[in-house]
Short mmCIF file of C-alpha atoms and ligand atoms in Angstrom, two decimals:
data_model
loop_
_atom_site.label_atom_id
_atom_site.label_comp_id
_atom_site.label_asym_id
_atom_site.label_seq_id
_atom_site.Cartn_x
_atom_site.Cartn_y
_atom_site.Cartn_z
CA UNK A 264 -9.53 40.44 -10.20
CA UNK A 265 -9.40 37.19 -12.16
CA UNK A 266 -6.27 36.56 -14.16
CA UNK A 267 -4.08 38.60 -11.84
CA UNK A 268 -1.83 37.42 -9.16
CA UNK A 269 -0.59 39.72 -6.44
CA UNK A 270 2.55 39.28 -4.40
CA UNK A 271 2.67 36.02 -2.51
CA UNK A 272 3.97 36.90 0.94
CA UNK A 273 6.65 34.80 2.60
CA UNK A 274 6.22 35.54 6.27
CA UNK A 275 9.25 35.59 8.55
CA UNK A 276 9.38 32.68 10.96
CA UNK A 277 8.13 34.91 13.78
CA UNK A 278 5.20 35.76 11.55
CA UNK A 279 5.70 39.51 11.75
CA UNK A 280 7.10 40.59 8.39
CA UNK A 281 7.21 39.54 4.80
CA UNK A 282 10.70 38.27 4.16
CA UNK A 283 10.56 38.93 0.40
CA UNK A 284 9.93 42.62 1.07
CA UNK A 285 12.76 42.70 3.62
CA UNK A 286 15.12 41.27 1.03
CA UNK A 287 14.09 43.83 -1.59
CA UNK A 288 14.53 46.60 0.93
CA UNK A 289 17.92 45.33 2.06
CA UNK A 290 19.10 45.35 -1.56
CA UNK A 291 18.34 49.01 -1.89
CA UNK A 292 20.91 49.82 0.81
CA UNK A 293 23.26 47.01 0.28
CA UNK A 294 23.80 45.50 -3.16
CA UNK A 295 25.03 42.78 -2.99
CA UNK A 296 24.58 41.43 0.53
CA UNK A 297 25.24 38.16 2.24
CA UNK A 298 22.21 36.58 3.92
CA UNK A 299 24.19 35.29 6.90
CA UNK A 300 25.16 38.79 7.97
CA UNK A 301 21.92 40.46 6.85
CA UNK A 302 19.46 37.92 8.30
CA UNK A 303 21.48 35.94 10.86
CA UNK A 304 18.42 34.77 12.78
CA UNK A 305 16.28 33.61 9.89
CA UNK A 306 16.23 29.87 9.10
CA UNK A 307 17.99 29.06 5.87
CA UNK A 308 14.96 27.27 4.33
CA UNK A 309 12.84 30.40 4.70
CA UNK A 310 15.51 32.55 3.11
CA UNK A 311 15.81 30.14 0.20
CA UNK A 312 12.04 30.08 -0.34
CA UNK A 313 11.87 33.87 -0.42
CA UNK A 314 14.89 34.15 -2.73
CA UNK A 315 13.44 31.58 -5.14
CA UNK A 316 10.18 33.46 -5.27
CA UNK A 317 12.00 36.68 -6.12
CA UNK A 318 14.47 35.03 -8.50
CA UNK A 319 11.63 33.42 -10.46
CA UNK A 320 10.46 36.97 -11.20
CA UNK A 321 14.04 38.06 -12.06
CA UNK A 322 13.85 40.56 -9.22
CA UNK A 323 16.97 39.21 -7.56
CA UNK A 324 19.84 36.93 -8.47
CA UNK A 325 21.79 34.91 -5.96
CA UNK A 326 24.68 32.51 -5.53
CA UNK A 327 24.83 29.81 -2.93
CA UNK A 328 27.86 29.82 -0.68
CA UNK A 329 28.37 26.96 1.66
CA UNK A 330 31.17 27.05 4.14
CA UNK A 331 32.24 25.24 7.23
CA UNK A 332 31.79 27.16 10.45
CA UNK A 333 32.98 26.41 13.99
CA UNK A 334 30.44 26.44 16.82
CA UNK A 335 30.88 25.94 20.56
CA UNK A 336 29.65 22.81 22.27
CA UNK A 337 27.72 23.19 25.54
CA UNK A 338 30.95 22.73 27.46
CA UNK A 339 32.78 25.18 25.19
CA UNK A 340 30.03 27.73 25.75
CA UNK A 341 30.30 27.31 29.50
CA UNK A 342 34.08 27.98 29.35
CA UNK A 343 33.51 31.03 27.19
CA UNK A 344 31.02 32.29 29.78
CA UNK A 345 32.72 31.32 33.04
CA UNK A 346 36.38 30.62 32.25
CA UNK A 347 38.44 27.42 31.82
CA UNK A 348 38.73 24.67 34.44
CA UNK A 349 42.32 25.69 35.27
CA UNK A 350 41.22 29.30 35.62
CA UNK A 351 38.46 28.28 38.06
CA UNK A 352 40.98 26.24 40.11
CA UNK A 353 43.49 29.10 40.16
CA UNK A 354 40.77 31.56 41.18
CA UNK A 355 39.59 29.34 44.03
CA UNK A 356 43.15 28.79 45.32
CA UNK A 357 43.98 32.48 44.98
CA UNK A 358 40.83 33.50 46.84
CA UNK A 359 41.56 31.30 49.85
CA UNK A 360 45.38 31.83 49.82
CA UNK A 361 45.88 28.19 50.72
CA UNK A 362 43.41 25.46 49.90
CA UNK A 363 43.52 21.80 50.96
CA UNK A 364 43.42 19.46 47.95
CA UNK A 365 40.51 17.57 49.51
CA UNK A 366 38.46 20.74 49.70
CA UNK A 367 38.98 21.76 46.08
CA UNK A 368 36.01 19.82 44.61
CA UNK A 369 33.70 21.68 46.98
CA UNK A 370 35.01 25.04 45.76
CA UNK A 371 34.92 24.25 42.05
CA UNK A 372 32.89 21.61 40.19
CA UNK A 373 34.34 18.05 40.37
CA UNK A 374 35.06 18.12 36.62
CA UNK A 375 37.00 21.41 36.93
CA UNK A 376 38.91 20.11 39.96
CA UNK A 377 39.99 17.00 38.02
CA UNK A 378 40.99 18.60 34.71
CA UNK A 379 41.92 22.09 35.95
CA UNK A 380 44.41 21.11 38.66
CA UNK A 381 46.88 19.42 36.29
CA UNK A 382 46.67 22.25 33.76
CA UNK A 383 47.13 24.90 36.44
CA UNK A 384 50.31 23.07 37.61
CA UNK A 385 51.62 22.91 34.04
CA UNK A 386 50.95 26.61 33.52
CA UNK A 387 52.71 27.32 36.82
CA UNK A 388 49.63 29.15 38.18
CA UNK A 389 49.56 27.10 41.41
CA UNK A 390 51.78 24.61 43.26
CA UNK A 391 51.52 21.97 45.94
CA UNK A 392 52.33 22.78 49.54
CA UNK A 393 52.01 19.53 51.53
CA UNK A 394 48.32 18.50 51.31
CA UNK A 395 47.35 21.95 50.07
CA UNK A 396 47.50 24.14 47.01
CA UNK A 397 48.93 27.66 46.97
CA UNK A 398 48.92 30.24 44.16
CA UNK A 399 52.09 31.18 42.23
CA UNK A 400 50.76 33.69 39.69
CA UNK A 401 49.19 36.94 40.75
CA UNK A 402 47.21 37.32 37.59
CA UNK A 403 46.70 34.90 34.72
CA UNK A 404 45.64 35.02 31.11
CA UNK A 405 42.91 32.43 30.35
CA UNK A 406 43.91 31.66 26.75
CA UNK A 407 41.32 28.92 26.32
CA UNK A 408 38.47 31.19 27.26
CA UNK A 409 39.75 34.00 25.02
CA UNK A 410 40.01 31.63 22.09
CA UNK A 411 36.51 30.30 22.63
CA UNK A 412 35.16 33.82 22.86
CA UNK A 413 36.81 34.56 19.55
CA UNK A 414 35.22 31.44 18.03
CA UNK A 415 31.82 32.41 19.39
CA UNK A 416 31.88 35.75 17.57
CA UNK A 417 33.77 34.77 14.40
CA UNK A 418 32.68 31.13 13.92
CA UNK A 419 36.35 30.36 13.18
CA UNK A 420 39.76 30.06 14.89
CA UNK A 421 42.34 32.78 14.34
CA UNK A 422 44.77 29.95 13.57
CA UNK A 423 42.92 27.10 11.87
CA UNK A 424 45.55 24.64 13.17
CA UNK A 425 43.99 24.91 16.61
CA UNK A 426 40.69 23.45 15.43
CA UNK A 427 41.71 19.76 15.72
CA UNK A 428 42.90 20.14 19.28
CA UNK A 429 39.72 21.88 20.47
CA UNK A 430 37.56 19.41 18.56
CA UNK A 431 39.30 16.54 20.36
CA UNK A 432 38.60 18.23 23.69
CA UNK A 433 34.93 18.41 22.60
CA UNK A 434 34.80 22.18 23.13
CA UNK A 435 33.94 23.02 19.52
CA UNK A 436 32.31 21.32 16.55
CA UNK A 437 32.08 22.17 12.87
CA UNK A 438 28.89 22.76 10.92
CA UNK A 439 28.01 23.39 7.35
CA UNK A 440 26.47 26.77 6.83
CA UNK A 441 24.59 27.66 3.71
CA UNK A 442 24.37 31.36 2.95
CA UNK A 443 23.44 33.29 -0.17
CA UNK A 444 25.04 36.23 -1.87
CA UNK A 445 22.14 38.29 -3.19
CA UNK A 446 22.18 41.06 -5.80
CA UNK A 447 19.56 43.03 -7.68
CA UNK A 448 18.11 41.25 -10.69
CA UNK A 449 17.09 42.85 -13.99
CA UNK A 450 13.55 43.42 -12.70
CA UNK A 451 14.38 44.53 -9.21
CA UNK A 452 11.81 46.81 -7.59
CA UNK A 453 10.97 47.68 -4.03
CA UNK A 454 7.71 45.75 -4.23
CA UNK A 455 6.57 42.66 -6.00
CA UNK A 456 4.43 43.81 -8.93
CA UNK A 457 1.12 42.20 -9.66
CA UNK A 458 1.54 39.60 -12.39
CA UNK A 459 -1.14 38.88 -14.92
CA UNK A 460 -1.76 35.20 -15.58
CA UNK A 461 -4.53 35.34 -18.18
CA UNK A 462 -5.06 37.36 -21.33
CA UNK A 463 -8.69 38.46 -21.22
CA UNK A 464 -11.11 39.95 -23.75
CA UNK A 465 -11.24 43.15 -21.70
CA UNK A 466 -7.46 43.54 -21.85
CA UNK A 467 -7.60 43.25 -25.64
CA UNK A 468 -10.37 45.79 -25.77
CA UNK A 469 -8.85 48.41 -23.51
CA UNK A 470 -5.31 47.86 -24.75
CA UNK A 471 -3.92 47.11 -21.29
CA UNK A 472 -2.40 43.89 -22.67
CA UNK A 473 0.36 46.01 -24.23
CA UNK A 474 1.74 47.10 -20.89
CA UNK A 475 0.56 44.26 -18.66
CA UNK A 476 3.15 42.45 -16.58
CA UNK A 477 2.53 38.86 -17.65
CA UNK A 478 3.67 36.05 -15.43
CA UNK A 479 6.03 33.87 -17.44
CA UNK A 480 5.08 30.23 -17.90
CA UNK A 481 6.94 27.83 -15.66
CA UNK A 482 7.26 24.71 -17.71
CA UNK A 483 9.29 23.04 -14.98
CA UNK A 484 6.49 23.27 -12.40
CA UNK A 485 5.24 19.87 -11.31
CA UNK A 486 1.53 19.45 -11.68
CA UNK A 487 -0.60 18.81 -8.64
CA UNK A 488 -1.01 15.17 -7.66
CA UNK A 489 -4.14 13.87 -9.30
CA UNK A 490 -6.37 11.64 -7.27
CA UNK A 491 -7.50 8.76 -9.35
CA UNK A 492 -9.23 5.48 -8.88
CA UNK A 493 -7.23 2.30 -8.49
CA UNK A 494 -8.04 -1.29 -9.28
CA UNK A 495 -8.11 -3.63 -6.33
CA UNK A 496 -5.47 -6.39 -6.62
CA UNK A 497 -8.25 -8.97 -6.57
CA UNK A 498 -9.75 -7.30 -9.62
CA UNK A 499 -6.42 -7.32 -11.42
CA UNK A 500 -5.83 -11.00 -10.76
CA UNK A 501 -9.45 -11.72 -11.69
CA UNK A 502 -8.87 -10.06 -15.07
CA UNK A 503 -5.83 -12.25 -15.66
CA UNK A 504 -7.88 -15.37 -14.94
CA UNK A 505 -10.69 -14.20 -17.19
CA UNK A 506 -8.17 -13.79 -20.01
CA UNK A 507 -6.98 -17.37 -19.59
CA UNK A 508 -10.55 -18.67 -19.69
CA UNK A 509 -11.56 -16.55 -22.66
CA UNK A 510 -8.46 -17.64 -24.59
CA UNK A 511 -9.61 -21.22 -24.10
CA UNK A 512 -13.10 -20.41 -25.33
CA UNK A 513 -14.83 -20.63 -21.95
CA UNK A 514 -18.12 -18.82 -21.50
CA UNK A 515 -18.55 -16.63 -18.43
CA UNK A 516 -21.49 -17.58 -16.24
CA UNK A 517 -23.78 -14.91 -14.78
CA UNK A 518 -23.00 -14.87 -11.07
CA UNK A 519 -24.88 -11.82 -9.85
CA UNK A 520 -27.12 -13.87 -7.54
CA UNK A 521 -25.39 -13.95 -4.14
CA UNK A 522 -28.56 -15.27 -2.49
CA UNK A 523 -29.71 -18.61 -3.83
CA UNK A 524 -31.99 -21.40 -2.75
CA UNK A 525 -31.01 -24.60 -1.00
CA UNK A 526 -32.03 -26.32 -4.20
CA UNK A 527 -29.35 -24.78 -6.43
CA UNK A 528 -26.71 -24.53 -3.74
CA UNK A 529 -27.14 -28.06 -2.31
CA UNK A 530 -30.00 -30.36 -3.40
CA UNK A 531 -29.33 -30.26 -7.15
CA UNK A 532 -25.70 -31.03 -6.30
CA UNK A 533 -26.75 -34.24 -4.53
CA UNK A 534 -25.73 -32.77 -1.17
CA UNK A 535 -27.89 -34.67 1.35
CA UNK A 536 -30.08 -32.45 3.49
CA UNK A 537 -28.32 -33.67 6.66
CA UNK A 538 -24.88 -32.84 5.32
CA UNK A 539 -22.77 -30.91 7.86
CA UNK A 540 -22.01 -28.23 5.24
CA UNK A 541 -25.69 -27.26 5.45
CA UNK A 542 -25.37 -26.53 9.18
CA UNK A 543 -25.88 -23.03 10.49
CA UNK A 544 -22.22 -23.15 11.52
CA UNK A 545 -21.11 -23.45 7.92
CA UNK A 546 -23.81 -21.68 5.95
CA UNK A 547 -25.45 -18.28 6.30
CA UNK A 548 -29.22 -18.59 5.99
CA UNK A 549 -31.30 -15.58 5.01
CA UNK A 550 -34.05 -14.68 7.48
CA UNK A 551 -35.95 -12.04 5.51
CA UNK A 552 -37.35 -13.45 3.31
CA UNK A 553 -36.47 -16.92 4.55
CA UNK A 554 -37.47 -18.86 1.45
CA UNK A 555 -37.83 -18.76 -2.30
CA UNK A 556 -40.42 -20.18 -4.64
CA UNK A 557 -39.83 -23.53 -6.36
CA UNK A 558 -36.84 -23.83 -8.73
CA UNK A 559 -37.45 -22.05 -12.00
CA UNK A 560 -35.78 -20.12 -14.79
CA UNK A 561 -33.85 -16.93 -13.98
CA UNK A 562 -34.61 -14.61 -16.93
CA UNK A 563 -31.73 -12.23 -16.14
CA UNK A 564 -29.22 -15.04 -15.99
CA UNK A 565 -30.65 -16.62 -19.16
CA UNK A 566 -30.39 -13.36 -21.10
CA UNK A 567 -26.78 -12.88 -19.97
CA UNK A 568 -25.90 -16.44 -20.95
CA UNK A 569 -27.60 -16.09 -24.34
CA UNK A 570 -25.46 -13.05 -25.00
CA UNK A 571 -22.25 -14.69 -23.91
CA UNK A 572 -22.99 -17.77 -25.96
CA UNK A 573 -23.80 -15.72 -29.04
CA UNK A 574 -20.33 -14.15 -28.74
CA UNK A 575 -18.57 -17.46 -28.39
CA UNK A 576 -16.94 -19.20 -31.35
CA UNK A 577 -18.14 -22.58 -30.14
CA UNK A 578 -21.72 -21.59 -29.50
CA UNK A 579 -22.38 -19.15 -32.27
CA UNK A 580 -24.31 -21.65 -34.37
CA UNK A 581 -26.40 -23.30 -31.69
CA UNK A 582 -28.41 -21.16 -29.33
CA UNK A 583 -30.05 -23.02 -26.49
CA UNK A 584 -33.77 -22.91 -26.00
CA UNK A 585 -34.43 -22.59 -22.31
CA UNK A 586 -38.18 -22.86 -22.90
CA UNK A 587 -37.68 -26.60 -23.42
CA UNK A 588 -36.64 -26.96 -19.81
CA UNK A 589 -39.12 -28.43 -17.34
CA UNK A 590 -38.08 -27.14 -13.92
CA UNK A 591 -40.84 -28.94 -12.03
CA UNK A 592 -39.77 -32.29 -13.45
CA UNK A 593 -36.16 -31.48 -12.67
CA UNK A 594 -37.05 -30.67 -9.05
CA UNK A 595 -38.98 -33.90 -8.61
CA UNK A 596 -36.20 -35.95 -10.22
CA UNK A 597 -33.70 -34.38 -7.82
CA UNK A 598 -36.00 -35.30 -4.98
CA UNK A 599 -36.28 -38.87 -6.26
CA UNK A 600 -32.57 -39.37 -6.57
CA UNK A 601 -32.13 -38.30 -2.91
CA UNK A 602 -35.14 -40.07 -1.45
CA UNK A 603 -35.68 -43.31 -3.32
CA UNK A 604 -32.82 -43.52 -5.75
CA UNK A 605 -33.19 -43.02 -9.52
CA UNK A 606 -31.18 -43.04 -12.75
CA UNK A 607 -29.43 -46.23 -11.69
CA UNK A 608 -28.46 -44.88 -8.26
CA UNK A 609 -29.84 -46.28 -5.01
CA UNK A 610 -29.92 -42.72 -3.62
CA UNK A 611 -29.56 -41.71 0.02
CA UNK A 612 -33.02 -43.03 1.02
CA UNK A 613 -34.06 -40.44 3.61
CA UNK A 614 -37.26 -38.37 3.81
CA UNK A 615 -36.62 -35.34 1.60
CA UNK A 616 -37.85 -32.05 3.00
CA UNK A 617 -39.20 -29.53 0.42
CA UNK A 618 -38.73 -26.71 2.92
CA UNK A 619 -34.94 -27.20 2.76
CA UNK A 620 -35.14 -26.85 -1.02
CA UNK A 621 -36.59 -23.35 -0.91
CA UNK A 622 -34.57 -22.08 2.08
CA UNK A 623 -32.56 -19.05 1.02
CA UNK A 624 -28.81 -19.07 1.63
CA UNK A 625 -25.85 -16.86 0.85
CA UNK A 626 -24.37 -19.17 -1.75
CA UNK A 627 -21.49 -21.19 -0.30
CA UNK A 628 -19.91 -21.90 -3.66
CA UNK A 629 -20.24 -20.77 -7.27
CA UNK A 630 -21.03 -24.40 -8.15
CA UNK A 631 -24.63 -23.30 -7.48
CA UNK A 632 -24.34 -21.19 -10.65
CA UNK A 633 -22.57 -23.95 -12.59
CA UNK A 634 -25.45 -26.24 -11.71
CA UNK A 635 -27.97 -23.78 -13.08
CA UNK A 636 -25.98 -23.47 -16.30
CA UNK A 637 -25.50 -27.22 -16.69
CA UNK A 638 -29.23 -27.79 -16.29
CA UNK A 639 -29.81 -25.16 -18.97
CA UNK A 640 -27.35 -26.99 -21.21
CA UNK A 641 -29.68 -30.01 -21.13
CA UNK A 642 -32.07 -28.12 -23.41
CA UNK A 643 -29.49 -28.53 -26.15
CA UNK A 644 -26.78 -30.90 -24.91
CA UNK A 645 -23.39 -30.27 -26.47
CA UNK A 646 -19.75 -29.82 -25.45
CA UNK A 647 -19.44 -26.63 -23.42
CA UNK A 648 -16.94 -24.79 -21.22
CA UNK A 649 -18.13 -22.41 -18.53
CA UNK A 650 -16.31 -20.39 -15.91
CA UNK A 651 -17.10 -17.89 -13.20
CA UNK A 652 -15.17 -15.75 -10.71
CA UNK A 653 -17.30 -14.28 -7.97
CA UNK A 654 -18.10 -14.04 -4.33
CA UNK A 655 -19.17 -16.83 -2.01
CA UNK A 656 -19.96 -16.89 1.72
CA UNK A 657 -19.14 -19.31 4.50
CA UNK A 658 -20.01 -19.04 8.15
CA UNK A 659 -16.44 -19.57 9.30
CA UNK A 660 -14.28 -18.19 12.09
CA UNK A 661 -12.27 -15.36 10.61
CA UNK A 662 -8.48 -15.62 10.89
CA UNK A 663 -5.35 -14.69 8.94
CA UNK A 664 -6.23 -17.01 6.06
CA UNK A 665 -10.03 -17.23 6.28
CA UNK A 666 -12.80 -14.72 5.76
CA UNK A 667 -16.56 -15.26 5.92
CA UNK A 668 -16.67 -14.18 2.29
CA UNK A 669 -14.19 -14.72 -0.50
CA UNK A 670 -14.08 -15.24 -4.25
CA UNK A 671 -14.15 -18.49 -6.11
CA UNK A 672 -12.73 -19.22 -9.51
CA UNK A 673 -14.63 -22.09 -11.02
CA UNK A 674 -14.52 -23.87 -14.33
CA UNK A 675 -16.69 -26.67 -15.72
CA UNK A 676 -16.19 -28.58 -18.93
CA UNK A 677 -18.86 -30.76 -20.53
CA UNK A 678 -17.94 -33.11 -23.35
CA UNK A 679 -18.38 -36.64 -24.62
CA UNK A 680 -15.83 -39.17 -23.49
CA UNK A 681 -14.16 -37.08 -20.81
CA UNK A 682 -11.83 -38.90 -18.43
CA UNK A 683 -10.21 -38.13 -15.10
CA UNK A 684 -6.85 -38.08 -16.88
CA UNK A 685 -8.24 -35.33 -19.11
CA UNK A 686 -9.15 -33.30 -16.04
CA UNK A 687 -5.67 -33.74 -14.57
CA UNK A 688 -4.14 -32.72 -17.87
CA UNK A 689 -6.40 -29.68 -18.12
CA UNK A 690 -5.54 -28.61 -14.56
CA UNK A 691 -1.83 -29.00 -15.31
CA UNK A 692 -2.04 -26.61 -18.26
CA UNK A 693 -4.29 -24.22 -16.32
CA UNK A 694 -1.97 -23.91 -13.33
CA UNK A 695 1.09 -23.76 -15.54
CA UNK A 696 -0.28 -20.36 -16.62
CA UNK A 697 0.12 -19.25 -13.00
CA UNK A 698 3.69 -20.48 -12.74
CA UNK A 699 2.61 -23.52 -10.74
CA UNK A 700 3.94 -26.85 -12.03
CA UNK A 701 4.29 -30.46 -10.86
CA UNK A 702 0.69 -30.83 -9.72
CA UNK A 703 -0.15 -33.48 -7.16
CA UNK A 704 -3.65 -34.86 -6.67
CA UNK A 705 -5.08 -36.16 -3.44
CA UNK A 706 -8.31 -38.19 -3.34
CA UNK A 707 -11.00 -36.10 -1.67
CA UNK A 708 -14.76 -36.11 -1.13
CA UNK A 709 -17.48 -33.88 -2.52
CA UNK A 710 -21.10 -35.09 -2.53
CA UNK A 711 -21.41 -33.95 -6.16
CA UNK A 712 -18.21 -35.34 -7.69
CA UNK A 713 -16.77 -38.83 -7.95
CA UNK A 714 -13.85 -39.15 -8.10
CA UNK A 715 -12.87 -35.93 -6.34
CA UNK A 716 -9.36 -34.58 -6.09
CA UNK A 717 -7.67 -31.91 -4.05
CA UNK A 718 -5.01 -30.20 -6.11
CA UNK A 719 -1.56 -29.33 -4.78
CA UNK A 720 1.09 -27.53 -6.73
CA UNK A 721 4.74 -26.71 -6.32
CA UNK A 722 5.15 -22.96 -6.37
CA UNK A 723 8.64 -22.15 -7.61
CA UNK A 724 8.52 -18.57 -6.30
CA UNK A 725 7.59 -19.68 -2.79
CA UNK A 726 9.66 -22.85 -3.07
CA UNK A 727 6.97 -24.99 -1.43
CA UNK A 728 3.86 -27.12 -2.02
CA UNK A 729 0.60 -25.22 -1.77
CA UNK A 730 -2.98 -26.49 -1.76
CA UNK A 731 -4.58 -24.76 -4.69
CA UNK A 732 -7.93 -26.23 -5.48
CA UNK A 733 -10.66 -28.82 -5.46
CA UNK A 734 -11.92 -30.73 -8.48
CA UNK A 735 -13.78 -33.77 -9.71
CA UNK A 736 -16.06 -35.51 -12.21
CA UNK A 737 -19.67 -34.57 -11.54
CA UNK A 738 -21.79 -37.53 -10.42
CA UNK A 739 -24.53 -39.04 -12.59
CA UNK A 740 -26.85 -38.37 -9.61
CA UNK A 741 -26.34 -34.69 -10.34
CA UNK A 742 -26.21 -34.71 -14.16
CA UNK A 743 -28.90 -37.23 -15.15
CA UNK A 744 -31.83 -35.52 -13.33
CA UNK A 745 -30.89 -32.40 -15.34
CA UNK A 746 -31.66 -34.32 -18.50
CA UNK A 747 -28.09 -34.41 -19.81
CA UNK A 748 -27.32 -37.50 -21.91
CA UNK A 749 -25.53 -40.34 -20.12
CA UNK A 750 -22.40 -40.15 -22.26
CA UNK A 751 -21.93 -36.42 -21.78
CA UNK A 752 -19.45 -36.15 -18.95
CA UNK A 753 -18.73 -33.01 -16.97
CA UNK A 754 -15.78 -32.18 -14.80
CA UNK A 755 -15.12 -29.11 -12.77
CA UNK A 756 -12.70 -27.42 -10.45
CA UNK A 757 -12.68 -24.53 -8.07
CA UNK A 758 -10.12 -22.44 -6.25
CA UNK A 759 -10.12 -19.20 -4.34
CA UNK A 760 -9.13 -15.95 -6.03
CA UNK A 761 -7.57 -14.72 -2.79
CA UNK A 762 -4.92 -17.43 -2.58
CA UNK A 763 -3.10 -16.71 -5.87
CA UNK A 764 -3.53 -12.96 -5.23
CA UNK A 765 -1.90 -13.22 -1.81
CA UNK A 766 0.96 -15.21 -3.30
CA UNK A 767 1.41 -12.71 -6.16
CA UNK A 768 1.39 -9.65 -3.90
CA UNK A 769 3.21 -11.22 -0.95
CA UNK A 770 0.30 -10.61 1.43
CA UNK A 771 0.21 -13.06 4.34
CA UNK A 772 -2.92 -11.84 6.13
CA UNK A 773 -6.09 -12.05 4.06
CA UNK A 774 -7.57 -9.16 6.06
CA UNK A 775 -5.01 -6.85 4.46
CA UNK A 776 -6.52 -7.76 1.11
CA UNK A 777 -10.27 -7.74 1.72
CA UNK A 778 -12.51 -6.12 4.29
CA UNK A 779 -12.54 -3.02 6.46
CA UNK A 780 -8.90 -3.24 7.54
CA UNK A 781 -7.54 -2.84 4.04
CA UNK A 782 -5.04 0.00 3.67
CA UNK A 783 -6.16 2.21 0.78
CA UNK A 784 -2.53 3.17 0.15
CA UNK A 785 -1.82 -0.47 -0.63
CA UNK A 786 -4.69 -0.58 -3.11
CA UNK A 787 -3.57 2.63 -4.79
CA UNK A 788 0.10 1.75 -5.06
CA UNK A 789 0.25 -1.95 -5.82
CA UNK A 790 1.77 -3.01 -9.09
CA UNK A 791 0.19 -4.41 -12.19
CA UNK A 792 0.12 -8.17 -12.30
CA UNK A 793 0.91 -10.83 -14.87
CA UNK A 794 0.10 -14.32 -13.74
CA UNK A 795 2.70 -15.90 -16.02
CA UNK A 796 5.55 -13.67 -14.78
CA UNK A 797 7.19 -13.79 -11.36
N1 LIG B 866 -17.42 -26.33 -5.08
C1 LIG B 866 -16.09 -26.76 -4.77
C2 LIG B 866 -15.56 -25.94 -3.60
O1 LIG B 866 -16.25 -25.10 -3.12
C3 LIG B 866 -15.17 -26.64 -5.93
C4 LIG B 866 -15.50 -27.61 -7.03
C5 LIG B 866 -16.14 -27.17 -8.14
C6 LIG B 866 -15.19 -28.93 -6.90
C7 LIG B 866 -16.44 -28.03 -9.16
C8 LIG B 866 -15.48 -29.83 -7.91
C9 LIG B 866 -16.10 -29.35 -9.03
O2 LIG B 866 -14.47 -26.13 -3.14
#
């Protein structure tokens, strides 16, 4: 019946009887009783569980009594069963009348021969006769055995002073024994009554609520563990980075497109078509479908950007008009700058292959998205700050610090009169937010930036220099074909999301953070993160 709870049985450890009922029954005969004498064989934990169940219903009350008891060791038990070493020696000598000392270990165990002989001499039970042993006593009293027998039944010595001596001889040991003194409680009964847990409409109607045995509320009961979702550490760190960017009035770029064309991932970035990064070894190419149409607007990305820009303080007055953008002209200008040179650049001067432009790839960097957004900016050129944090793919050998997919944090800033010093200064304040100071810059190479710099930082927590990112001023070969004005400069930087996350959470193997080997317990239990706190 709903709302009622019957007795919850606590089976005895041998599974045969309900211990709670046994306790109630025992109380009828014997109030109070001591559990050690009433249920000597039952494990203490089971007794306690049954008592608690009954006590919570006020059916019994109990006090805990812990005392020290003496138990026999294996050797002590053997003496209690068979007699002491000296007794065994005496018995063997007595039985043979005269026993050569050499023969003794064959008659009694070697241990008994060694220990027992000396004691039997001291007790004047036997004596030496040349090379042999002869008995003195006709009968002996084996005090040791008698004492141990007493201990076995009483769990204590008759004279507690003897304990130390027997402990030293490793014949007995002490143990803590927990027992309970149990008495009837105010609601004692021979059976556990059914307890009602809910007040129902029927009970109100038929009046049974007046006599019902309601189960009292247990406000101390711990609730069941609730399973709940947990944020992945990468998501937590990502949120921290987003906050930094939003505080600096960056606009988030739409990065949902994991598959992109060679045009946006490489060509528009002035990456030559023979560049090793475009090799199958470094880039995942999509086989089905293998290629896209020509470069054009992405309506989903444009709508997302429009919305983000409308929300931004900087952009709220000037919405871009993407309809002004001529993608076909852009594509042919990109081609020209590679093939023949254009916009003041002599170009790479190699035969440009349109098929490479439309080849579909898993994007190798989020700079593909930045490129799309910068081209869109050319419809209404103005200072702008964009960022993105999302997944990229590289056909790399997987090891402790590399995965074939990871997340990139990327920022680009467009403004008039930007300088390399400004980029360094910006990076210094950005990484300071992560607790990384004293940046060092190393000249590097990217086809799309000049100059390019690798960024190193001193991490105070780790007490060492760590490589943290890549950065540079975008090349005119990339920006001018977009239609951006010559004096609008753009710089950018990128870093992985995994690296700062691993540092924050002390994870040394990236596979513990991302992928099929991740321990869900780690995801569920890891702490909140603040980038600016150690
Ligand atoms: N795309 C670069 C990388 O993958 C990062 C970067 C972004 C560098 C923007 C310069 C400018 O490492």
